[in-house]
Short mmCIF file of C-alpha atoms in Angstrom, two decimals:
data_model
loop_
_atom_site.label_atom_id
_atom_site.label_comp_id
_atom_site.label_asym_id
_atom_site.label_seq_id
_atom_site.Cartn_x
_atom_site.Cartn_y
_atom_site.Cartn_z
CA UNK M 67 -24.85 5.12 6.98
CA UNK M 68 -21.93 3.85 4.70
CA UNK M 69 -20.09 0.64 3.61
CA UNK M 70 -16.36 0.31 2.98
CA UNK M 71 -15.12 -2.85 1.41
CA UNK M 72 -11.61 -3.81 1.67
CA UNK M 73 -10.43 -6.88 -0.73
CA UNK M 74 -6.93 -7.55 0.79
CA UNK M 75 -4.42 -10.17 0.13
CA UNK M 76 -5.31 -12.21 3.03
CA UNK M 77 -8.88 -11.36 3.18
CA UNK M 78 -11.99 -9.23 2.89
CA UNK M 79 -13.12 -6.41 5.74
CA UNK M 80 -16.55 -5.12 5.52
CA UNK M 81 -17.33 -1.98 7.65
CA UNK M 82 -20.17 0.13 8.21
CA UNK M 83 -19.86 3.96 9.04
CA UNK M 84 -22.38 5.99 9.94
CA UNK M 85 -22.53 9.84 9.41
CA UNK M 86 -20.72 10.97 12.38
CA UNK M 87 -17.72 8.48 11.05
CA UNK M 88 -18.24 5.91 13.81
CA UNK M 89 -17.81 2.58 13.07
CA UNK M 90 -21.22 0.72 13.64
CA UNK M 91 -20.47 -2.76 12.76
CA UNK M 92 -17.67 -5.02 11.00
CA UNK M 93 -17.03 -8.14 9.08
CA UNK M 94 -14.08 -10.16 7.61
CA UNK M 95 -13.24 -13.26 5.65
CA UNK M 96 -10.13 -14.99 5.08
CA UNK M 97 -8.52 -15.68 1.57
CA UNK M 98 -6.33 -18.44 0.45
CA UNK M 99 -3.13 -17.61 -1.67
CA UNK M 100 -1.79 -20.36 -4.00
CA UNK M 101 1.67 -19.98 -5.24
CA UNK M 102 2.08 -23.10 -7.67
CA UNK M 103 5.92 -22.31 -8.41
CA UNK M 104 8.96 -20.10 -6.94
CA UNK M 105 8.14 -16.45 -7.25
CA UNK M 106 4.55 -16.96 -8.24
CA UNK M 107 1.43 -15.65 -6.34
CA UNK M 108 -2.05 -16.12 -7.43
CA UNK M 109 -5.80 -15.75 -6.12
CA UNK M 110 -8.98 -17.02 -7.77
CA UNK M 111 -11.18 -14.25 -8.06
CA UNK M 112 -14.10 -16.36 -7.26
CA UNK M 113 -12.78 -16.49 -3.92
CA UNK M 114 -12.77 -12.76 -3.63
CA UNK M 115 -16.53 -12.64 -4.41
CA UNK M 116 -17.44 -15.71 -2.12
CA UNK M 117 -15.48 -14.03 0.86
CA UNK M 118 -17.04 -10.44 0.04
CA UNK M 119 -20.89 -12.33 -0.19
CA UNK M 120 -20.09 -13.93 2.98
CA UNK M 121 -18.79 -10.95 5.23
CA UNK M 122 -22.07 -8.86 3.78
CA UNK M 123 -24.51 -11.53 4.49
CA UNK M 124 -22.86 -11.68 8.17
CA UNK M 125 -22.87 -7.59 8.51
CA UNK M 126 -26.92 -7.82 7.24
CA UNK M 127 -27.39 -10.54 9.89
CA UNK M 128 -26.32 -8.35 12.69
CA UNK M 129 -27.38 -4.88 11.49
CA UNK M 130 -30.27 -3.08 9.55
CA UNK M 131 -28.65 -2.19 6.56
CA UNK M 132 -31.73 -0.18 5.05
CA UNK M 133 -30.16 2.95 6.27
CA UNK M 134 -27.13 2.75 3.98
CA UNK M 135 -26.67 5.01 1.14
CA UNK M 136 -23.46 3.88 -0.60
CA UNK M 137 -20.67 1.62 -1.03
CA UNK M 138 -17.20 2.36 -1.44
CA UNK M 139 -14.42 0.03 -2.69
CA UNK M 140 -10.62 -0.50 -2.04
CA UNK M 141 -8.04 -3.21 -1.77
CA UNK M 142 -4.70 -4.76 -3.02
CA UNK M 143 -3.15 -2.98 -5.99
CA UNK M 144 -1.67 -4.22 -8.96
CA UNK M 145 -3.04 -7.75 -9.50
CA UNK M 146 -4.41 -8.83 -13.04
CA UNK M 147 -7.84 -10.06 -13.30
CA UNK M 148 -8.21 -11.27 -17.12
CA UNK M 149 -11.80 -11.50 -18.48
CA UNK M 150 -13.05 -12.80 -21.71
CA UNK M 151 -15.84 -11.31 -23.83
CA UNK M 152 -18.44 -12.85 -21.55
CA UNK M 153 -16.92 -11.63 -18.51
CA UNK M 154 -15.66 -14.85 -17.54
CA UNK M 155 -12.22 -15.12 -15.50
CA UNK M 156 -9.86 -16.85 -17.74
CA UNK M 157 -6.96 -17.43 -15.40
CA UNK M 158 -5.86 -17.15 -11.90
CA UNK M 159 -5.17 -13.25 -11.01
CA UNK M 160 -1.73 -12.45 -11.05
CA UNK M 161 -1.10 -10.80 -7.45
CA UNK M 162 0.95 -7.70 -6.33
CA UNK M 163 3.52 -10.02 -4.57
CA UNK M 164 4.13 -11.91 -7.82
CA UNK M 165 7.72 -11.84 -9.01
CA UNK M 166 8.01 -13.82 -12.42
CA UNK M 167 8.07 -10.77 -14.78
CA UNK M 168 11.16 -8.87 -14.08
CA UNK M 169 12.75 -9.60 -17.57
CA UNK M 170 9.23 -7.85 -18.89
CA UNK M 171 9.96 -4.82 -16.79
CA UNK M 172 13.22 -4.37 -18.66
CA UNK M 173 11.48 -4.91 -22.06
CA UNK M 174 8.87 -2.65 -21.15
CA UNK M 175 11.08 0.21 -20.44
CA UNK M 176 12.92 -0.20 -23.68
CA UNK M 177 9.80 -0.42 -25.68
CA UNK M 178 8.50 3.02 -24.12
CA UNK M 179 11.81 5.16 -22.97
CA UNK M 180 9.87 7.75 -21.39
CA UNK M 181 7.88 5.36 -19.28
CA UNK M 182 9.42 6.78 -16.05
CA UNK M 183 8.19 10.51 -17.15
CA UNK M 184 4.70 9.07 -17.96
CA UNK M 185 4.03 7.23 -14.89
CA UNK M 186 6.59 8.62 -12.31
CA UNK M 187 7.64 5.12 -11.26
CA UNK M 188 10.47 2.57 -12.16
CA UNK M 189 8.94 -0.60 -13.90
CA UNK M 190 8.73 -3.54 -10.93
CA UNK M 191 7.43 -6.66 -11.33
CA UNK M 192 4.67 -6.02 -8.73
CA UNK M 193 2.97 -3.74 -11.28
CA UNK M 194 0.37 -4.84 -13.62
CA UNK M 195 1.82 -4.00 -17.01
CA UNK M 196 4.70 -6.70 -16.96
CA UNK M 197 2.25 -9.02 -15.78
CA UNK M 198 0.39 -8.76 -18.89
CA UNK M 199 3.73 -8.63 -21.24
CA UNK M 200 4.54 -11.89 -19.46
CA UNK M 201 1.20 -13.48 -20.30
CA UNK M 202 1.21 -12.68 -23.95
CA UNK M 203 4.77 -14.23 -23.76
CA UNK M 204 4.36 -17.24 -21.99
CA UNK M 205 0.31 -17.95 -22.05
CA UNK M 206 -0.65 -16.85 -25.54
CA UNK M 207 -3.68 -18.73 -25.63
CA UNK M 208 -5.10 -17.24 -22.60
CA UNK M 209 -3.70 -13.62 -23.63
CA UNK M 210 -5.66 -14.06 -27.20
CA UNK M 211 -8.97 -14.40 -24.85
CA UNK M 212 -8.38 -11.23 -23.36
CA UNK M 213 -11.30 -8.77 -23.41
CA UNK M 214 -11.09 -6.87 -20.44
CA UNK M 215 -8.42 -6.34 -17.49
CA UNK M 216 -9.36 -5.36 -14.24
CA UNK M 217 -7.57 -4.47 -11.03
CA UNK M 218 -8.86 -6.71 -7.97
CA UNK M 219 -11.54 -4.27 -6.42
CA UNK M 220 -12.58 -3.45 -10.14
CA UNK M 221 -13.74 -7.00 -10.63
CA UNK M 222 -16.29 -6.89 -7.41
CA UNK M 223 -17.39 -3.44 -8.94
CA UNK M 224 -18.53 -5.61 -12.11
CA UNK M 225 -19.98 -8.32 -10.08
CA UNK M 226 -21.72 -5.68 -7.99
CA UNK M 227 -23.07 -3.32 -10.67
CA UNK M 228 -22.25 -4.57 -14.10
CA UNK M 229 -19.84 -1.70 -14.91
CA UNK M 230 -16.25 -1.54 -15.89
CA UNK M 231 -14.71 1.28 -13.87
CA UNK M 232 -11.53 2.06 -11.88
CA UNK M 233 -10.29 5.27 -10.26
CA UNK M 234 -7.06 7.15 -10.52
CA UNK M 235 -4.92 6.03 -7.59
CA UNK M 236 -5.54 2.11 -8.14
CA UNK M 237 -4.95 2.76 -11.94
CA UNK M 238 -1.74 4.60 -11.44
CA UNK M 239 0.01 1.27 -10.17
CA UNK M 240 -0.70 -0.77 -13.50
CA UNK M 241 1.88 1.37 -15.21
CA UNK M 242 -0.63 2.33 -18.16
CA UNK M 243 -1.73 5.49 -16.46
CA UNK M 244 -0.23 9.10 -17.55
CA UNK M 245 -0.21 9.81 -13.60
CA UNK M 246 0.34 13.56 -14.24
CA UNK M 247 -2.71 13.74 -16.95
CA UNK M 248 -4.77 11.16 -15.08
CA UNK M 249 -5.53 9.12 -18.16
CA UNK M 250 -4.53 6.01 -19.90
CA UNK M 251 -1.58 6.01 -21.79
CA UNK M 252 -1.87 4.40 -25.24
CA UNK M 253 1.85 3.67 -26.02
CA UNK M 254 2.25 1.73 -22.62
CA UNK M 255 -0.80 -0.08 -23.50
CA UNK M 256 0.31 -0.93 -27.02
CA UNK M 257 3.54 -2.04 -25.64
CA UNK M 258 1.66 -4.94 -23.98
CA UNK M 259 -0.54 -5.59 -26.69
CA UNK M 260 -3.32 -3.99 -25.32
CA UNK M 261 -5.80 -1.01 -26.24
CA UNK M 262 -8.29 1.24 -24.61
CA UNK M 263 -11.23 -1.16 -25.26
CA UNK M 264 -9.71 -3.66 -22.78
CA UNK M 265 -9.39 -0.97 -20.37
CA UNK M 266 -12.13 -0.04 -17.67
CA UNK M 267 -13.46 3.70 -17.69
CA UNK M 268 -11.64 5.89 -15.05
CA UNK M 269 -13.20 8.09 -12.38
CA UNK M 270 -11.97 9.85 -9.32
CA UNK M 271 -12.19 8.07 -5.98
CA UNK M 272 -15.07 9.98 -4.67
CA UNK M 273 -17.38 9.52 -7.91
CA UNK M 274 -20.30 7.15 -8.27
CA UNK M 275 -19.36 4.54 -11.12
CA UNK M 276 -22.78 2.34 -10.84
CA UNK M 277 -25.39 1.21 -8.66
CA UNK M 278 -25.79 -2.06 -6.85
CA UNK M 279 -27.79 -4.97 -9.16
CA UNK M 280 -31.26 -5.30 -7.56
CA UNK M 281 -30.79 -9.08 -6.99
CA UNK M 282 -27.79 -8.29 -5.17
CA UNK M 283 -29.32 -5.72 -3.01
CA UNK M 284 -32.21 -8.03 -2.06
CA UNK M 285 -29.82 -10.49 -1.02
CA UNK M 286 -27.77 -8.33 1.16
CA UNK M 287 -30.83 -6.60 2.45
CA UNK M 288 -30.03 -3.17 0.88
CA UNK M 289 -31.26 -0.49 -1.32
CA UNK M 290 -30.02 -0.29 -4.93
CA UNK M 291 -27.17 1.78 -3.72
CA UNK M 292 -24.41 4.07 -5.77
CA UNK M 293 -21.26 1.96 -5.63
CA UNK M 294 -18.40 4.40 -5.54
CA UNK M 295 -14.97 4.23 -7.31
CA UNK M 296 -12.54 4.24 -3.99
CA UNK M 297 -9.17 3.50 -4.72
CA UNK M 298 -5.97 1.73 -3.89
CA UNK M 299 -5.18 0.46 -0.51
CA UNK M 300 -2.44 2.94 0.61
CA UNK M 301 -4.38 6.27 -0.91
CA UNK M 302 -7.73 4.97 0.73
CA UNK M 303 -5.84 4.29 3.96
CA UNK M 304 -4.58 7.62 4.15
CA UNK M 305 -8.00 9.03 3.34
CA UNK M 306 -9.41 7.11 6.39
CA UNK M 307 -6.51 8.50 8.90
CA UNK M 308 -7.53 11.99 7.30
CA UNK M 309 -4.73 12.71 4.62
CA UNK M 310 -6.29 14.57 2.14
CA UNK M 311 -4.16 17.99 1.80
CA UNK M 312 -0.80 18.73 0.08
CA UNK M 313 2.00 18.47 2.92
CA UNK M 314 -0.04 16.18 4.85
CA UNK M 315 1.86 12.60 5.45
CA UNK M 316 2.05 9.39 7.45
CA UNK M 317 4.50 7.02 8.51
CA UNK M 318 2.90 3.32 8.80
CA UNK M 319 4.79 0.79 10.39
CA UNK M 320 3.01 -2.41 9.30
CA UNK M 321 4.34 -5.74 7.82
CA UNK M 322 6.34 -3.47 5.42
CA UNK M 323 6.98 0.21 6.35
CA UNK M 324 5.30 3.27 4.13
CA UNK M 325 5.97 6.98 4.10
CA UNK M 326 3.20 8.57 2.37
CA UNK M 327 2.93 12.49 1.38
CA UNK M 328 -0.03 14.15 -0.37
CA UNK M 329 0.93 16.54 -2.65
CA UNK M 330 -0.84 19.12 -5.05
CA UNK M 331 0.71 18.45 -8.63
CA UNK M 332 2.70 15.46 -9.96
CA UNK M 333 6.31 14.73 -8.48
CA UNK M 334 8.67 11.75 -8.91
CA UNK M 335 11.72 10.23 -8.16
CA UNK M 336 11.48 6.99 -9.83
CA UNK M 337 15.16 6.58 -9.89
CA UNK M 338 15.31 5.89 -5.90
CA UNK M 339 12.11 3.72 -6.37
CA UNK M 340 9.89 6.18 -4.91
CA UNK M 341 6.34 5.75 -6.03
CA UNK M 342 4.25 8.43 -7.61
CA UNK M 343 0.66 7.90 -8.00
CA UNK M 344 -2.54 9.84 -7.95
CA UNK M 345 -4.60 10.26 -4.57
CA UNK M 346 -8.17 9.39 -4.09
CA UNK M 347 -9.54 12.51 -4.49
CA UNK M 348 -9.65 14.90 -7.48
CA UNK M 349 -6.25 17.22 -8.26
CA UNK M 350 -4.14 15.22 -5.72
CA UNK M 351 -1.18 13.01 -6.05
CA UNK M 352 0.76 11.16 -3.41
CA UNK M 353 4.34 9.95 -3.06
CA UNK M 354 5.36 6.96 -1.24
CA UNK M 355 8.36 5.10 0.01
CA UNK M 356 8.39 1.40 0.64
CA UNK M 357 10.27 -0.59 2.74
CA UNK M 358 9.69 -4.34 2.67
CA UNK M 359 10.38 -5.55 6.25
CA UNK M 360 9.37 -3.42 8.95
CA UNK M 361 7.19 -4.51 11.79
CA UNK M 362 7.78 -8.04 10.20
CA UNK M 363 11.55 -7.60 11.16
CA UNK M 364 10.50 -6.93 14.87
CA UNK M 365 8.67 -9.93 14.84
CA UNK M 366 11.41 -11.86 13.00
CA UNK M 367 13.91 -10.59 16.09
CA UNK M 368 11.49 -11.74 19.04
CA UNK M 369 10.93 -15.33 17.56
CA UNK M 370 14.96 -15.14 16.75
CA UNK M 371 15.62 -14.30 20.41
CA UNK M 372 12.57 -16.51 22.08
CA UNK M 373 10.76 -13.33 23.84
CA UNK M 374 7.20 -14.29 24.44
CA UNK M 375 6.09 -11.01 22.39
CA UNK M 376 6.86 -7.98 21.10
CA UNK M 377 5.89 -5.83 24.00
CA UNK M 378 8.41 -7.80 26.28
CA UNK M 379 11.12 -7.25 23.68
CA UNK M 380 10.60 -3.61 23.55
CA UNK M 381 10.68 -3.44 27.44
CA UNK M 382 13.97 -5.40 27.59
CA UNK M 383 15.52 -2.95 24.75
CA UNK M 384 14.34 0.01 26.30
CA UNK M 385 16.19 -1.11 29.91
CA UNK M 386 19.36 -1.58 27.95
CA UNK M 387 21.98 1.11 28.65
CA UNK M 388 24.97 -0.66 27.19
CA UNK M 389 26.30 0.69 23.65
CA UNK M 390 26.67 -1.50 20.94
CA UNK M 391 28.27 -1.03 17.48
CA UNK M 392 26.04 -3.83 16.06
CA UNK M 393 24.09 -2.60 12.98
CA UNK M 394 21.31 -4.35 11.17
CA UNK M 395 20.53 -4.27 7.67
CA UNK M 396 16.69 -4.97 7.45
CA UNK M 397 16.49 -6.72 3.88
CA UNK M 398 14.79 -9.87 4.94
CA UNK M 399 12.66 -9.52 1.64
CA UNK M 400 15.12 -7.81 -0.27
CA UNK M 401 14.43 -3.74 -0.59
CA UNK M 402 12.26 -1.49 -2.83
CA UNK M 403 12.90 2.16 -1.71
CA UNK M 404 15.78 3.49 -2.30
CA UNK M 405 17.47 0.32 -3.65
CA UNK M 406 14.89 -1.63 -5.67
CA UNK M 407 17.21 -4.48 -5.03
CA UNK M 408 15.37 -8.06 -4.75
CA UNK M 409 18.64 -9.82 -4.12
CA UNK M 410 19.63 -7.47 -0.90
CA UNK M 411 19.76 -9.30 1.96
CA UNK M 412 19.65 -9.12 5.93
CA UNK M 413 22.84 -8.60 7.69
CA UNK M 414 24.24 -7.99 11.35
CA UNK M 415 27.36 -6.37 11.35
CA UNK M 416 29.57 -5.01 14.13
CA UNK M 417 29.46 -7.98 16.49
CA UNK M 418 31.52 -8.25 19.59
CA UNK M 419 31.85 -10.10 22.78
CA UNK M 420 29.37 -8.02 24.72
CA UNK M 421 26.53 -8.41 22.25
CA UNK M 422 23.65 -10.45 23.32
CA UNK M 423 20.01 -11.13 22.17
CA UNK M 424 18.98 -7.74 23.58
CA UNK M 425 21.55 -5.55 21.53
CA UNK M 426 20.76 -7.68 18.47
CA UNK M 427 17.13 -6.53 18.77
CA UNK M 428 18.02 -3.32 19.67
CA UNK M 429 20.02 -3.16 16.28
CA UNK M 430 17.30 -4.60 14.39
CA UNK M 431 14.75 -1.91 15.51
CA UNK M 432 17.34 0.95 14.82
CA UNK M 433 18.06 -0.85 11.44
CA UNK M 434 14.47 -0.70 10.11
CA UNK M 435 14.53 2.90 11.73
CA UNK M 436 17.35 3.82 9.68
CA UNK M 437 15.57 2.21 6.47
CA UNK M 438 12.64 4.33 7.27
CA UNK M 439 15.00 7.71 7.29
CA UNK M 440 16.29 6.56 4.14
CA UNK M 441 12.60 6.33 2.63
CA UNK M 442 12.04 9.79 4.11
CA UNK M 443 15.04 11.37 2.43
CA UNK M 444 14.78 10.25 -0.85
CA UNK M 445 10.84 11.18 -1.00
CA UNK M 446 12.10 14.58 0.03
CA UNK M 447 14.63 14.95 -2.79
CA UNK M 448 11.55 15.62 -5.08
CA UNK M 449 11.18 19.00 -3.06
CA UNK M 450 7.91 17.80 -1.37
CA UNK M 451 7.98 18.58 2.50
CA UNK M 452 5.64 16.91 5.02
CA UNK M 453 3.88 19.72 7.54
CA UNK M 454 2.97 17.01 10.06
CA UNK M 455 3.71 13.07 9.81
CA UNK M 456 0.93 10.70 11.74
CA UNK M 457 2.63 7.70 13.15
CA UNK M 458 0.05 4.72 12.70
CA UNK M 459 0.34 1.17 12.25
CA UNK M 460 1.23 -2.10 14.64
CA UNK M 461 4.73 -1.24 15.10
CA UNK M 462 4.14 2.65 16.03
CA UNK M 463 2.34 0.96 19.29
CA UNK M 464 5.72 1.11 21.09
CA UNK M 465 6.59 4.53 22.44
CA UNK M 466 10.51 3.58 22.37
CA UNK M 467 9.97 3.12 18.97
CA UNK M 468 8.19 6.22 18.38
CA UNK M 469 10.70 8.21 19.93
CA UNK M 470 13.57 6.50 18.32
CA UNK M 471 12.14 7.27 15.00
CA UNK M 472 12.01 10.82 15.77
CA UNK M 473 15.56 10.74 17.06
CA UNK M 474 17.14 9.00 13.88
CA UNK M 475 15.04 11.03 11.56
CA UNK M 476 15.44 14.65 13.12
CA UNK M 477 11.42 14.44 12.47
CA UNK M 478 8.43 15.11 14.62
CA UNK M 479 5.94 12.56 14.78
CA UNK M 480 1.99 13.01 15.72
CA UNK M 481 1.14 9.28 17.13
CA UNK M 482 -2.72 8.86 16.20
CA UNK M 483 -5.07 6.17 17.23
CA UNK M 484 -7.81 4.59 15.58
CA UNK M 485 -6.48 3.48 12.24
CA UNK M 486 -6.38 -0.01 13.03
CA UNK M 487 -9.45 -1.03 10.79
CA UNK M 488 -7.40 -0.11 7.75
CA UNK M 489 -8.53 0.90 4.51
CA UNK M 490 -12.19 0.13 4.77
CA UNK M 491 -12.41 3.03 6.59
CA UNK M 492 -11.06 5.07 4.07
CA UNK M 493 -13.40 3.40 1.44
CA UNK M 494 -16.65 4.14 3.50
CA UNK M 495 -15.41 7.82 3.94
CA UNK M 496 -15.31 8.14 -0.03
CA UNK M 497 -18.56 6.96 -0.20
CA UNK M 498 -19.73 9.64 2.22
CA UNK M 499 -17.82 12.31 0.80
CA UNK M 500 -19.53 11.05 -2.83
CA UNK M 501 -23.16 11.28 -1.49
CA UNK M 502 -22.20 14.80 0.12
CA UNK M 503 -20.84 16.95 -2.95
CA UNK M 504 -21.92 19.95 -1.14
CA UNK M 505 -20.20 19.63 2.29
CA UNK M 506 -16.23 20.81 2.28
CA UNK M 507 -14.18 17.82 1.94
CA UNK M 508 -12.26 18.86 5.35
CA UNK M 509 -15.31 18.26 7.19
CA UNK M 510 -15.43 14.65 6.30
CA UNK M 511 -11.71 13.98 6.16
CA UNK M 512 -10.90 14.79 9.62
CA UNK M 513 -7.53 13.64 11.36
CA UNK M 514 -7.90 10.54 13.68
CA UNK M 515 -7.10 10.75 17.53
CA UNK M 516 -4.08 12.53 18.56
CA UNK M 517 -2.79 10.88 21.53
CA UNK M 518 1.13 12.40 21.49
CA UNK M 519 3.55 14.18 19.77
CA UNK M 520 7.10 12.98 19.56
CA UNK M 521 10.05 15.70 19.31
CA UNK M 522 13.57 14.68 18.19
CA UNK M 523 16.57 14.70 20.77
CA UNK M 524 18.78 16.72 18.54
CA UNK M 525 21.80 15.42 20.35
CA UNK M 526 20.51 11.70 19.76
CA UNK M 527 20.29 12.58 15.90
CA UNK M 528 23.39 13.70 15.60
CA UNK M 529 25.05 10.38 17.35
CA UNK M 530 22.45 8.14 15.12
CA UNK M 531 24.02 9.98 11.96
CA UNK M 532 27.37 8.39 12.32
CA UNK M 533 25.87 4.76 12.78
CA UNK M 534 23.38 5.46 9.94
CA UNK M 535 26.38 6.50 7.76
CA UNK M 536 27.83 3.23 8.39
CA UNK M 537 24.63 1.32 7.68
CA UNK M 538 24.14 3.01 4.22
CA UNK M 539 28.01 2.26 3.49
CA UNK M 540 27.69 -1.71 4.78
CA UNK M 541 25.03 -1.67 1.78
CA UNK M 542 27.13 -0.27 -0.62
CA UNK M 543 30.26 -2.38 -0.21
CA UNK M 544 28.31 -5.60 -0.18
CA UNK M 545 25.95 -5.07 -3.19
CA UNK M 546 26.23 -7.69 -5.97
CA UNK M 547 28.09 -9.79 -3.22
#
């Protein structure tokens, strides 16, 4: 069997996978978040470790773990975990959704004018590099003690194995990695006052990085099994649902919306806020467009209209046959792709006397779909195309929304089930891949169950194209207001 550990922002999830890639057991533990100032978001790495320990002990109490062969790691990306020479944590970890370092983003791009070509990304405050630039400027006493900078899941690796290691996919989100060359970039490190000595060793996601400490193995009732590199949550989540070959893609409708495509070479479109990262397997990369409010915007509409639940909301919308001109811009938390605009706002436009709770809700669902279509289009501007698109996530449970996405984007979607377990499944799969080097990765990376296929109605696609053109013009005209 194989264990996958996912260090999320709101909690830790641990899954146990057998050789047939069936989930045998799982355990989870919630995590607190601290927001001591506006735009700040922090966690105590000790809370991460306590949550992992609690979840692993719960797993070991319910299941015999003596057959476990390896452990894979995944988790939230971009977090800055700062250690001194004795491996003590010297400040709270600054998380991916912390927005304090926007000034430092501009400074870093000025210091390294080729940063977008090196990393494949526009510098954003969510990434790790500007966080360290901020610490150097605002907390010099802390910065002077920094001996190692680790990403969140890699702090767990250190606690489990005593090794400083990271993987290509997670390291891509630091803005210190040359994503095309899959190696640390000295110019970007130097711009933050860092050098290679302060960085962990890099591995591919399916490589062994160390072995579980003897005392910890005894504590968790395991053998001293290998700990595999793993990867960032999106890349490893893609491995979990079977995305490992160039041209495979997924559209994930969670709190945020993610369009993810695997490639076999480095591509980029940083000017449109498309992310370009290494994948969690060798000789693979991925492109990713992200909208910040997807299913969360629909949940907001549910609360605003007083619907009892999202399922009822979609039933009411599907029954509605009256046409409405209402258009919704779903920028409730600003927007990332394609605008990279933290100041963008949510907007209703085109309301009339006949609009009501149902037509407004319909506009919200359409608006999120328009935003996802924008993300798909700017990603495809790189020349990368998707052979098939798997549709996953909580929002994808609505058959109405699945068909609407096909109609608006003009793309065919495959609705796949079984991915609700999240990135922990992919982490366990990477552990299995690492322990079976002679087995073809295709065999160990099977797609999840295909439930249904959604083809676009091209007549509706043409109608929605007119409404989507207005949607895009509304943002352009109101930007900066």
